[in-house]
Amino acid sequence: MPKQRITKEMIVDAAFSLARTDGMEQVLIKNIARKLGCSVQPIYSYCENMEGLRQEVVLRVRDFVQAYAAAHRKAEDPFRTTGQAYIQLAKEEPHIFKIFILHERQGISSLDELYRSETDPCVAPCIARDLQISTEQAKQLHLHMLIYTIGLGTIFASSSPGISADEIFEKQEIAYDAFVRQIQKGNEYEQ
């Protein structure tokens, strides 16, 4: 039987699979080789270093998260359902969520920079239209919910035996309502 040719794509696939099931700390050359049923040599030949391979896994994780959120977003309420999708992701794919949230973000020195790098620029105008608020207020609401959802998702993904999804979603809704009321109250003062 001829030997299977190991490709870089196979290595990245195996590394992603390990990260998904066991966490990024298990993305090791020996574990990838075991998963592929090969020696460590083909992995070393394709990967200059583990940091480069881990960055490829992070890119794969980002793609996975974007596809997951898109698949769970509902057209009638895209803002809320996207936030709920992130919480659901934390429950169903805790290692993916942790990698997505905890990977190093280069060049971020403010929450505004984080917001611009992590969000779709089309979302704030949609929120503004739906809630009849300014685009700047919509960006602030989106940022507040992003921060709150990341916190809830992190708690959800790292608690054992686990907090109920209903409790997490309820807290997310309470925060959303509070942030919207704060914006509406600010609008009353401006009039």
Coordinates of N, CA and C in Angstrom, one line a residue:
M1 N 0.8 -1.2 0.0 CA 0.0 0.0 0.0 C 0.9 1.2 0.0
P2 N 0.7 2.2 -0.9 CA 1.5 3.4 -1.0 C 1.2 4.3 0.2
K3 N 2.3 5.0 0.6 CA 2.2 6.0 1.7 C 1.3 7.1 1.3
Q4 N 0.5 7.6 2.2 CA -0.3 8.8 2.0 C 0.5 10.0 2.0
R5 N 0.3 10.9 1.0 CA 1.1 12.1 0.9 C 0.4 13.1 1.9
I6 N 1.2 13.7 2.8 CA 0.6 14.6 3.8 C 0.8 16.0 3.2
T7 N -0.3 16.8 3.2 CA -0.3 18.1 2.6 C -0.4 19.2 3.7
K8 N 0.0 20.4 3.4 CA -0.2 21.5 4.4 C -1.6 21.6 4.8
E9 N -2.6 21.5 3.9 CA -4.0 21.6 4.2 C -4.4 20.5 5.2
M10 N -3.9 19.3 5.0 CA -4.2 18.2 6.0 C -3.7 18.5 7.4
I11 N -2.5 19.1 7.4 CA -1.9 19.5 8.7 C -2.7 20.5 9.4
V12 N -3.1 21.6 8.6 CA -4.0 22.6 9.2 C -5.3 22.0 9.7
D13 N -5.9 21.2 8.8 CA -7.2 20.5 9.2 C -7.0 19.7 10.5
A14 N -6.0 19.0 10.6 CA -5.7 18.2 11.8 C -5.5 19.1 13.0
A15 N -4.8 20.2 12.8 CA -4.5 21.1 13.9 C -5.8 21.8 14.4
F16 N -6.7 22.2 13.4 CA -8.0 22.8 13.7 C -8.8 21.8 14.5
S17 N -8.9 20.6 14.0 CA -9.7 19.5 14.7 C -9.2 19.3 16.1
L18 N -7.9 19.3 16.4 CA -7.4 19.2 17.7 C -7.8 20.4 18.6
A19 N -7.6 21.6 18.0 CA -8.0 22.8 18.7 C -9.5 22.8 19.1
R20 N -10.3 22.3 18.2 CA -11.7 22.3 18.3 C -12.2 21.4 19.4
T21 N -11.6 20.2 19.5 CA -12.0 19.2 20.5 C -11.3 19.3 21.8
D22 N -10.0 19.7 21.8 CA -9.2 19.7 23.0 C -8.6 21.0 23.4
G23 N -8.7 22.0 22.6 CA -8.1 23.3 22.9 C -6.8 23.5 22.2
M24 N -6.4 24.8 22.1 CA -5.2 25.2 21.3 C -4.0 24.6 22.0
E25 N -4.0 24.4 23.3 CA -2.8 23.9 24.0 C -2.5 22.4 23.5
Q26 N -3.4 21.8 22.9 CA -3.1 20.4 22.4 C -2.7 20.4 20.9
V27 N -2.6 21.6 20.3 CA -2.0 21.7 18.9 C -0.5 21.6 19.0
L28 N 0.0 20.3 19.1 CA 1.4 20.0 19.2 C 1.8 19.1 18.0
I29 N 3.0 19.2 17.6 CA 3.5 18.4 16.4 C 3.2 16.9 16.6
K30 N 3.5 16.4 17.8 CA 3.3 14.9 18.1 C 1.8 14.6 18.0
N31 N 0.9 15.5 18.4 CA -0.6 15.2 18.4 C -1.1 15.3 16.9
I32 N -0.6 16.2 16.2 CA -1.0 16.3 14.8 C -0.5 15.1 14.0
A33 N 0.8 14.7 14.3 CA 1.3 13.5 13.6 C 0.4 12.2 14.0
R34 N 0.1 12.1 15.2 CA -0.8 11.0 15.6 C -2.1 11.0 14.9
K35 N -2.7 12.2 14.8 CA -4.0 12.4 14.2 C -3.9 12.0 12.7
L36 N -2.8 12.4 12.1 CA -2.6 12.1 10.6 C -2.1 10.7 10.4
G37 N -1.6 10.0 11.4 CA -1.0 8.7 11.3 C 0.3 8.7 10.5
C38 N 1.1 9.7 10.8 CA 2.4 9.9 10.2 C 3.4 10.2 11.2
S39 N 4.7 10.3 10.7 CA 5.7 10.8 11.6 C 5.7 12.3 11.7
V40 N 6.5 12.9 12.5 CA 6.5 14.3 12.7 C 7.2 15.0 11.5
Q41 N 8.0 14.3 10.7 CA 8.8 14.9 9.7 C 7.9 15.7 8.7
P42 N 6.8 15.1 8.1 CA 6.1 15.9 7.2 C 5.5 17.2 7.8
I43 N 5.2 17.2 9.0 CA 4.7 18.4 9.7 C 5.8 19.4 9.8
Y44 N 7.0 19.0 10.2 CA 8.1 20.0 10.3 C 8.4 20.5 8.9
S45 N 8.3 19.7 7.8 CA 8.6 20.2 6.5 C 7.7 21.3 6.0
Y46 N 6.4 21.3 6.5 CA 5.5 22.3 6.0 C 5.4 23.5 7.0
C47 N 5.7 23.3 8.2 CA 5.5 24.3 9.2 C 6.9 24.9 9.7
E48 N 7.1 26.1 9.4 CA 8.4 26.7 9.9 C 8.4 26.7 11.4
N49 N 7.3 27.0 12.0 CA 7.2 27.0 13.5 C 5.8 26.8 13.9
M50 N 5.6 26.5 15.2 CA 4.3 26.3 15.7 C 3.5 27.6 15.7
E51 N 4.1 28.7 15.9 CA 3.3 30.0 16.0 C 2.6 30.2 14.6
G52 N 3.3 29.9 13.5 CA 2.7 30.1 12.2 C 1.5 29.1 12.0
L53 N 1.7 27.9 12.5 CA 0.6 26.9 12.4 C -0.6 27.4 13.3
R54 N -0.3 27.9 14.5 CA -1.4 28.3 15.3 C -2.1 29.5 14.7
Q55 N -1.4 30.4 14.0 CA -2.0 31.5 13.4 C -3.0 31.0 12.3
E56 N -2.6 30.0 11.6 CA -3.5 29.4 10.6 C -4.7 28.8 11.2
V57 N -4.6 28.2 12.4 CA -5.7 27.7 13.1 C -6.6 28.8 13.5
V58 N -6.0 29.9 14.0 CA -6.8 31.1 14.4 C -7.6 31.6 13.2
L59 N -7.0 31.7 12.0 CA -7.7 32.1 10.8 C -8.9 31.2 10.5
R60 N -8.7 29.9 10.7 CA -9.7 28.9 10.5 C -10.8 29.1 11.5
V61 N -10.4 29.4 12.7 CA -11.4 29.6 13.8 C -12.3 30.8 13.5
R62 N -11.6 31.9 13.0 CA -12.4 33.1 12.6 C -13.4 32.8 11.5
D63 N -13.0 32.1 10.5 CA -13.9 31.7 9.5 C -15.1 30.8 10.0
F64 N -14.8 29.9 10.9 CA -15.8 29.0 11.5 C -16.8 29.9 12.3
V65 N -16.3 30.8 13.1 CA -17.2 31.7 13.9 C -18.1 32.5 13.0
Q66 N -17.5 33.1 12.0 CA -18.3 33.9 11.1 C -19.4 33.1 10.4
A67 N -19.0 31.9 9.9 CA -20.0 31.1 9.3 C -21.1 30.6 10.3
Y68 N -20.7 30.3 11.5 CA -21.6 29.9 12.6 C -22.6 31.1 12.9
A69 N -22.1 32.3 13.1 CA -23.0 33.4 13.4 C -23.9 33.7 12.2
A70 N -23.4 33.6 11.0 CA -24.3 33.8 9.8 C -25.4 32.8 9.7
A71 N -25.1 31.6 10.0 CA -26.1 30.5 10.0 C -27.1 30.6 11.0
H72 N -26.8 31.3 12.1 CA -27.7 31.4 13.3 C -28.4 32.8 13.3
R73 N -28.0 33.7 12.4 CA -28.6 35.0 12.4 C -30.0 34.9 11.7
K74 N -30.9 35.6 12.3 CA -32.3 35.7 11.8 C -32.5 37.0 11.1
A75 N -33.0 37.1 9.9 CA -33.2 38.3 9.2 C -34.1 39.3 9.9
E76 N -35.1 38.8 10.7 CA -36.0 39.8 11.3 C -35.4 40.4 12.5
D77 N -34.3 39.9 13.1 CA -33.6 40.5 14.2 C -32.2 40.2 14.2
P78 N -31.4 40.6 13.2 CA -30.0 40.2 13.1 C -29.1 40.6 14.2
F79 N -29.3 41.7 14.8 CA -28.4 42.2 15.9 C -28.6 41.3 17.1
R80 N -29.7 41.1 17.6 CA -29.9 40.2 18.8 C -29.5 38.8 18.5
T81 N -30.0 38.2 17.4 CA -29.7 36.8 17.1 C -28.2 36.6 16.8
T82 N -27.5 37.6 16.4 CA -26.0 37.4 16.3 C -25.4 37.3 17.6
G83 N -25.8 38.1 18.6 CA -25.3 38.0 19.9 C -25.7 36.7 20.6
Q84 N -26.9 36.2 20.3 CA -27.3 34.9 20.9 C -26.5 33.8 20.2
A85 N -26.2 34.0 19.0 CA -25.3 33.0 18.3 C -24.0 32.8 18.9
Y86 N -23.4 33.9 19.3 CA -22.1 33.9 20.0 C -22.2 33.1 21.3
I87 N -23.3 33.4 22.1 CA -23.5 32.6 23.3 C -23.7 31.1 23.1
Q88 N -24.5 30.8 22.0 CA -24.7 29.4 21.7 C -23.4 28.8 21.3
L89 N -22.6 29.5 20.5 CA -21.3 29.0 20.1 C -20.4 28.7 21.3
A90 N -20.5 29.5 22.3 CA -19.7 29.3 23.6 C -20.1 28.0 24.2
K91 N -21.4 27.7 24.1 CA -21.9 26.5 24.7 C -21.5 25.2 23.9
E92 N -21.8 25.3 22.6 CA -21.6 24.2 21.7 C -20.1 23.9 21.4
E93 N -19.3 25.0 21.3 CA -17.9 24.9 20.8 C -17.0 25.7 21.8
P94 N -16.9 25.3 23.0 CA -16.2 26.1 24.0 C -14.7 26.4 23.6
H95 N -14.1 25.4 23.0 CA -12.7 25.6 22.7 C -12.5 26.6 21.5
I96 N -13.4 26.5 20.5 CA -13.4 27.5 19.4 C -13.7 28.9 20.0
F97 N -14.7 29.0 20.8 CA -15.0 30.3 21.4 C -13.8 30.9 22.1
K98 N -13.2 30.1 23.0 CA -12.0 30.6 23.7 C -10.9 31.0 22.8
I99 N -10.6 30.2 21.8 CA -9.6 30.6 20.8 C -9.9 31.9 20.1
F100 N -11.2 32.0 19.7 CA -11.6 33.2 19.0 C -11.5 34.5 19.9
I101 N -11.9 34.3 21.1 CA -11.9 35.5 22.1 C -10.5 35.8 22.5
L102 N -9.7 34.8 22.8 CA -8.4 35.0 23.5 C -7.2 35.1 22.6
H103 N -7.4 35.0 21.3 CA -6.2 35.1 20.4 C -5.7 36.5 20.5
E104 N -4.4 36.7 20.3 CA -3.8 38.0 20.4 C -4.3 38.9 19.2
R105 N -4.7 40.1 19.4 CA -5.1 41.0 18.4 C -4.0 42.1 18.3
Q106 N -3.3 42.1 17.2 CA -2.2 43.1 17.0 C -2.8 44.4 16.6
G107 N -2.1 45.5 17.1 CA -2.5 46.8 16.7 C -3.7 47.4 17.4
I108 N -4.2 46.8 18.4 CA -5.4 47.3 19.1 C -5.0 48.0 20.4
S109 N -5.3 49.3 20.4 CA -4.9 50.1 21.6 C -6.1 50.8 22.2
S110 N -7.3 50.6 21.6 CA -8.5 51.2 22.2 C -9.7 50.4 21.9
L111 N -10.8 50.6 22.6 CA -12.0 49.9 22.3 C -12.6 50.2 20.9
D112 N -12.4 51.5 20.5 CA -12.8 51.9 19.2 C -12.1 51.0 18.1
E113 N -10.8 50.9 18.3 CA -10.0 50.0 17.3 C -10.5 48.6 17.4
L114 N -10.8 48.1 18.5 CA -11.3 46.7 18.7 C -12.7 46.6 17.9
Y115 N -13.5 47.6 18.1 CA -14.9 47.6 17.5 C -14.7 47.6 16.0
R116 N -13.8 48.5 15.5 CA -13.6 48.5 14.0 C -13.1 47.2 13.4
S117 N -12.2 46.6 14.2 CA -11.6 45.3 13.7 C -12.5 44.1 13.8
E118 N -13.4 44.1 14.7 CA -14.2 42.9 15.0 C -15.6 42.9 14.5
T119 N -16.1 44.1 14.0 CA -17.5 44.1 13.7 C -17.7 44.4 12.2
D120 N -18.8 44.1 11.7 CA -19.2 44.4 10.3 C -19.7 45.9 10.3
P121 N -19.1 46.7 9.4 CA -19.5 48.1 9.4 C -20.9 48.4 9.0
C122 N -21.6 47.3 8.4 CA -23.0 47.5 8.0 C -24.0 47.3 9.2
V123 N -23.5 46.8 10.3 CA -24.4 46.5 11.4 C -24.9 47.8 12.1
A124 N -24.0 48.8 12.4 CA -24.4 50.0 13.1 C -25.5 50.7 12.4
P125 N -25.4 51.0 11.1 CA -26.5 51.6 10.4 C -27.9 50.9 10.5
C126 N -27.8 49.6 10.5 CA -29.0 48.8 10.6 C -29.6 48.9 12.0
I127 N -28.8 48.9 13.0 CA -29.3 49.1 14.4 C -29.9 50.5 14.5
A128 N -29.2 51.5 14.0 CA -29.7 52.9 14.0 C -31.1 53.0 13.4
R129 N -31.2 52.4 12.2 CA -32.5 52.4 11.5 C -33.6 51.7 12.3
D130 N -33.3 50.5 12.8 CA -34.3 49.7 13.5 C -34.7 50.4 14.9
L131 N -33.8 51.0 15.5 CA -34.1 51.6 16.8 C -34.3 53.1 16.8
Q132 N -34.2 53.7 15.6 CA -34.4 55.1 15.3 C -33.5 55.9 16.2
I133 N -32.2 55.6 16.2 CA -31.1 56.3 16.9 C -30.1 56.7 15.9
S134 N -29.1 57.5 16.4 CA -28.0 57.9 15.5 C -27.1 56.7 15.3
T135 N -26.3 56.8 14.2 CA -25.3 55.7 13.9 C -24.3 55.7 15.0
E136 N -23.9 56.8 15.6 CA -22.9 56.8 16.6 C -23.5 56.2 17.9
Q137 N -24.7 56.4 18.2 CA -25.4 55.7 19.3 C -25.5 54.2 19.1
A138 N -25.8 53.9 17.8 CA -25.8 52.4 17.5 C -24.5 51.8 17.6
K139 N -23.4 52.5 17.2 CA -22.1 51.9 17.4 C -21.8 51.7 18.9
Q140 N -22.2 52.6 19.7 CA -21.9 52.5 21.2 C -22.7 51.3 21.7
L141 N -24.0 51.2 21.3 CA -24.8 50.1 21.8 C -24.2 48.7 21.3
H142 N -23.7 48.7 20.1 CA -23.1 47.5 19.5 C -21.8 47.2 20.3
L143 N -21.0 48.2 20.6 CA -19.8 47.9 21.4 C -20.1 47.4 22.8
H144 N -21.1 48.1 23.4 CA -21.5 47.6 24.8 C -21.9 46.2 24.8
M145 N -22.7 45.8 23.8 CA -23.2 44.5 23.7 C -22.1 43.5 23.3
L146 N -21.2 43.9 22.5 CA -20.0 43.1 22.1 C -19.2 42.8 23.4
I147 N -18.9 43.8 24.2 CA -18.2 43.6 25.4 C -19.0 42.7 26.4
Y148 N -20.2 42.9 26.6 CA -21.1 42.1 27.5 C -21.2 40.7 27.0
T149 N -21.4 40.5 25.7 CA -21.6 39.2 25.2 C -20.3 38.4 25.3
I150 N -19.1 39.0 25.0 CA -17.8 38.3 25.2 C -17.7 37.9 26.7
G151 N -18.0 38.8 27.6 CA -17.9 38.4 29.0 C -18.9 37.2 29.3
L152 N -20.1 37.3 28.9 CA -21.1 36.2 29.2 C -20.6 34.9 28.5
G153 N -20.2 35.0 27.3 CA -19.7 33.8 26.6 C -18.5 33.2 27.2
T154 N -17.6 34.0 27.7 CA -16.4 33.5 28.4 C -16.8 32.8 29.7
I155 N -17.7 33.4 30.4 CA -18.2 32.7 31.6 C -18.9 31.4 31.3
F156 N -19.7 31.4 30.2 CA -20.4 30.3 29.8 C -19.5 29.1 29.3
A157 N -18.5 29.5 28.6 CA -17.6 28.5 28.0 C -16.6 27.9 29.0
S158 N -16.4 28.6 30.2 CA -15.4 28.2 31.1 C -16.0 27.8 32.5
S159 N -17.3 27.7 32.6 CA -17.9 27.3 33.9 C -18.3 25.8 33.8
S160 N -18.2 25.2 35.0 CA -18.5 23.8 35.1 C -19.3 23.5 36.3
P161 N -20.4 22.8 36.3 CA -20.9 22.0 35.2 C -21.6 22.8 34.1
G162 N -21.8 24.1 34.4 CA -22.3 25.0 33.4 C -23.5 25.7 33.8
I163 N -23.7 26.9 33.4 CA -24.8 27.8 33.6 C -25.8 27.5 32.5
S164 N -27.1 27.6 32.9 CA -28.1 27.3 31.8 C -28.1 28.4 30.8
A165 N -28.3 28.0 29.5 CA -28.4 28.9 28.4 C -29.5 29.9 28.6
D166 N -30.6 29.5 29.2 CA -31.7 30.4 29.5 C -31.3 31.6 30.4
E167 N -30.5 31.2 31.4 CA -30.0 32.3 32.3 C -29.1 33.2 31.6
I168 N -28.2 32.7 30.8 CA -27.3 33.6 30.0 C -28.0 34.5 29.1
F169 N -29.0 33.9 28.3 CA -29.8 34.7 27.4 C -30.6 35.8 28.1
E170 N -31.1 35.4 29.3 CA -31.9 36.4 30.0 C -31.0 37.6 30.4
K171 N -29.8 37.3 30.9 CA -28.8 38.4 31.2 C -28.5 39.2 30.0
Q172 N -28.3 38.6 28.9 CA -28.0 39.3 27.7 C -29.2 40.3 27.3
E173 N -30.4 39.8 27.4 CA -31.6 40.6 27.1 C -31.7 41.8 28.1
I174 N -31.4 41.5 29.4 CA -31.5 42.6 30.4 C -30.4 43.7 30.1
A175 N -29.2 43.3 29.7 CA -28.2 44.2 29.3 C -28.6 45.0 28.1
Y176 N -29.1 44.3 27.1 CA -29.6 45.0 25.9 C -30.6 46.1 26.2
D177 N -31.6 45.7 27.0 CA -32.7 46.6 27.4 C -32.1 47.8 28.2
A178 N -31.2 47.6 29.1 CA -30.6 48.7 29.9 C -29.8 49.6 29.0
F179 N -29.0 49.1 28.0 CA -28.2 49.9 27.1 C -29.1 50.7 26.2
V180 N -30.2 50.2 25.7 CA -31.2 50.9 24.9 C -31.8 52.0 25.7
R181 N -32.3 51.7 26.9 CA -32.9 52.7 27.8 C -31.9 53.9 28.0
Q182 N -30.7 53.5 28.3 CA -29.7 54.6 28.5 C -29.6 55.5 27.3
I183 N -29.6 55.0 26.1 CA -29.5 55.8 24.9 C -30.8 56.6 24.8
Q184 N -31.9 56.0 25.0 CA -33.2 56.7 24.9 C -33.3 57.8 25.9
K185 N -32.8 57.6 27.1 CA -32.8 58.6 28.2 C -31.9 59.8 27.7
G186 N -30.7 59.5 27.2 CA -29.8 60.5 26.7 C -30.5 61.3 25.6
N187 N -31.3 60.7 24.7 CA -32.0 61.4 23.7 C -33.1 62.4 24.3
E188 N -33.7 62.0 25.4 CA -34.7 62.8 26.0 C -34.0 64.1 26.6
Y189 N -32.8 64.0 27.1 CA -32.1 65.1 27.6 C -31.7 66.1 26.5
E190 N -31.4 65.5 25.4 CA -30.9 66.4 24.3 C -32.1 67.2 23.6
Q191 N -33.3 66.8 23.9 CA -34.4 67.5 23.2 C -34.9 68.7 24.0

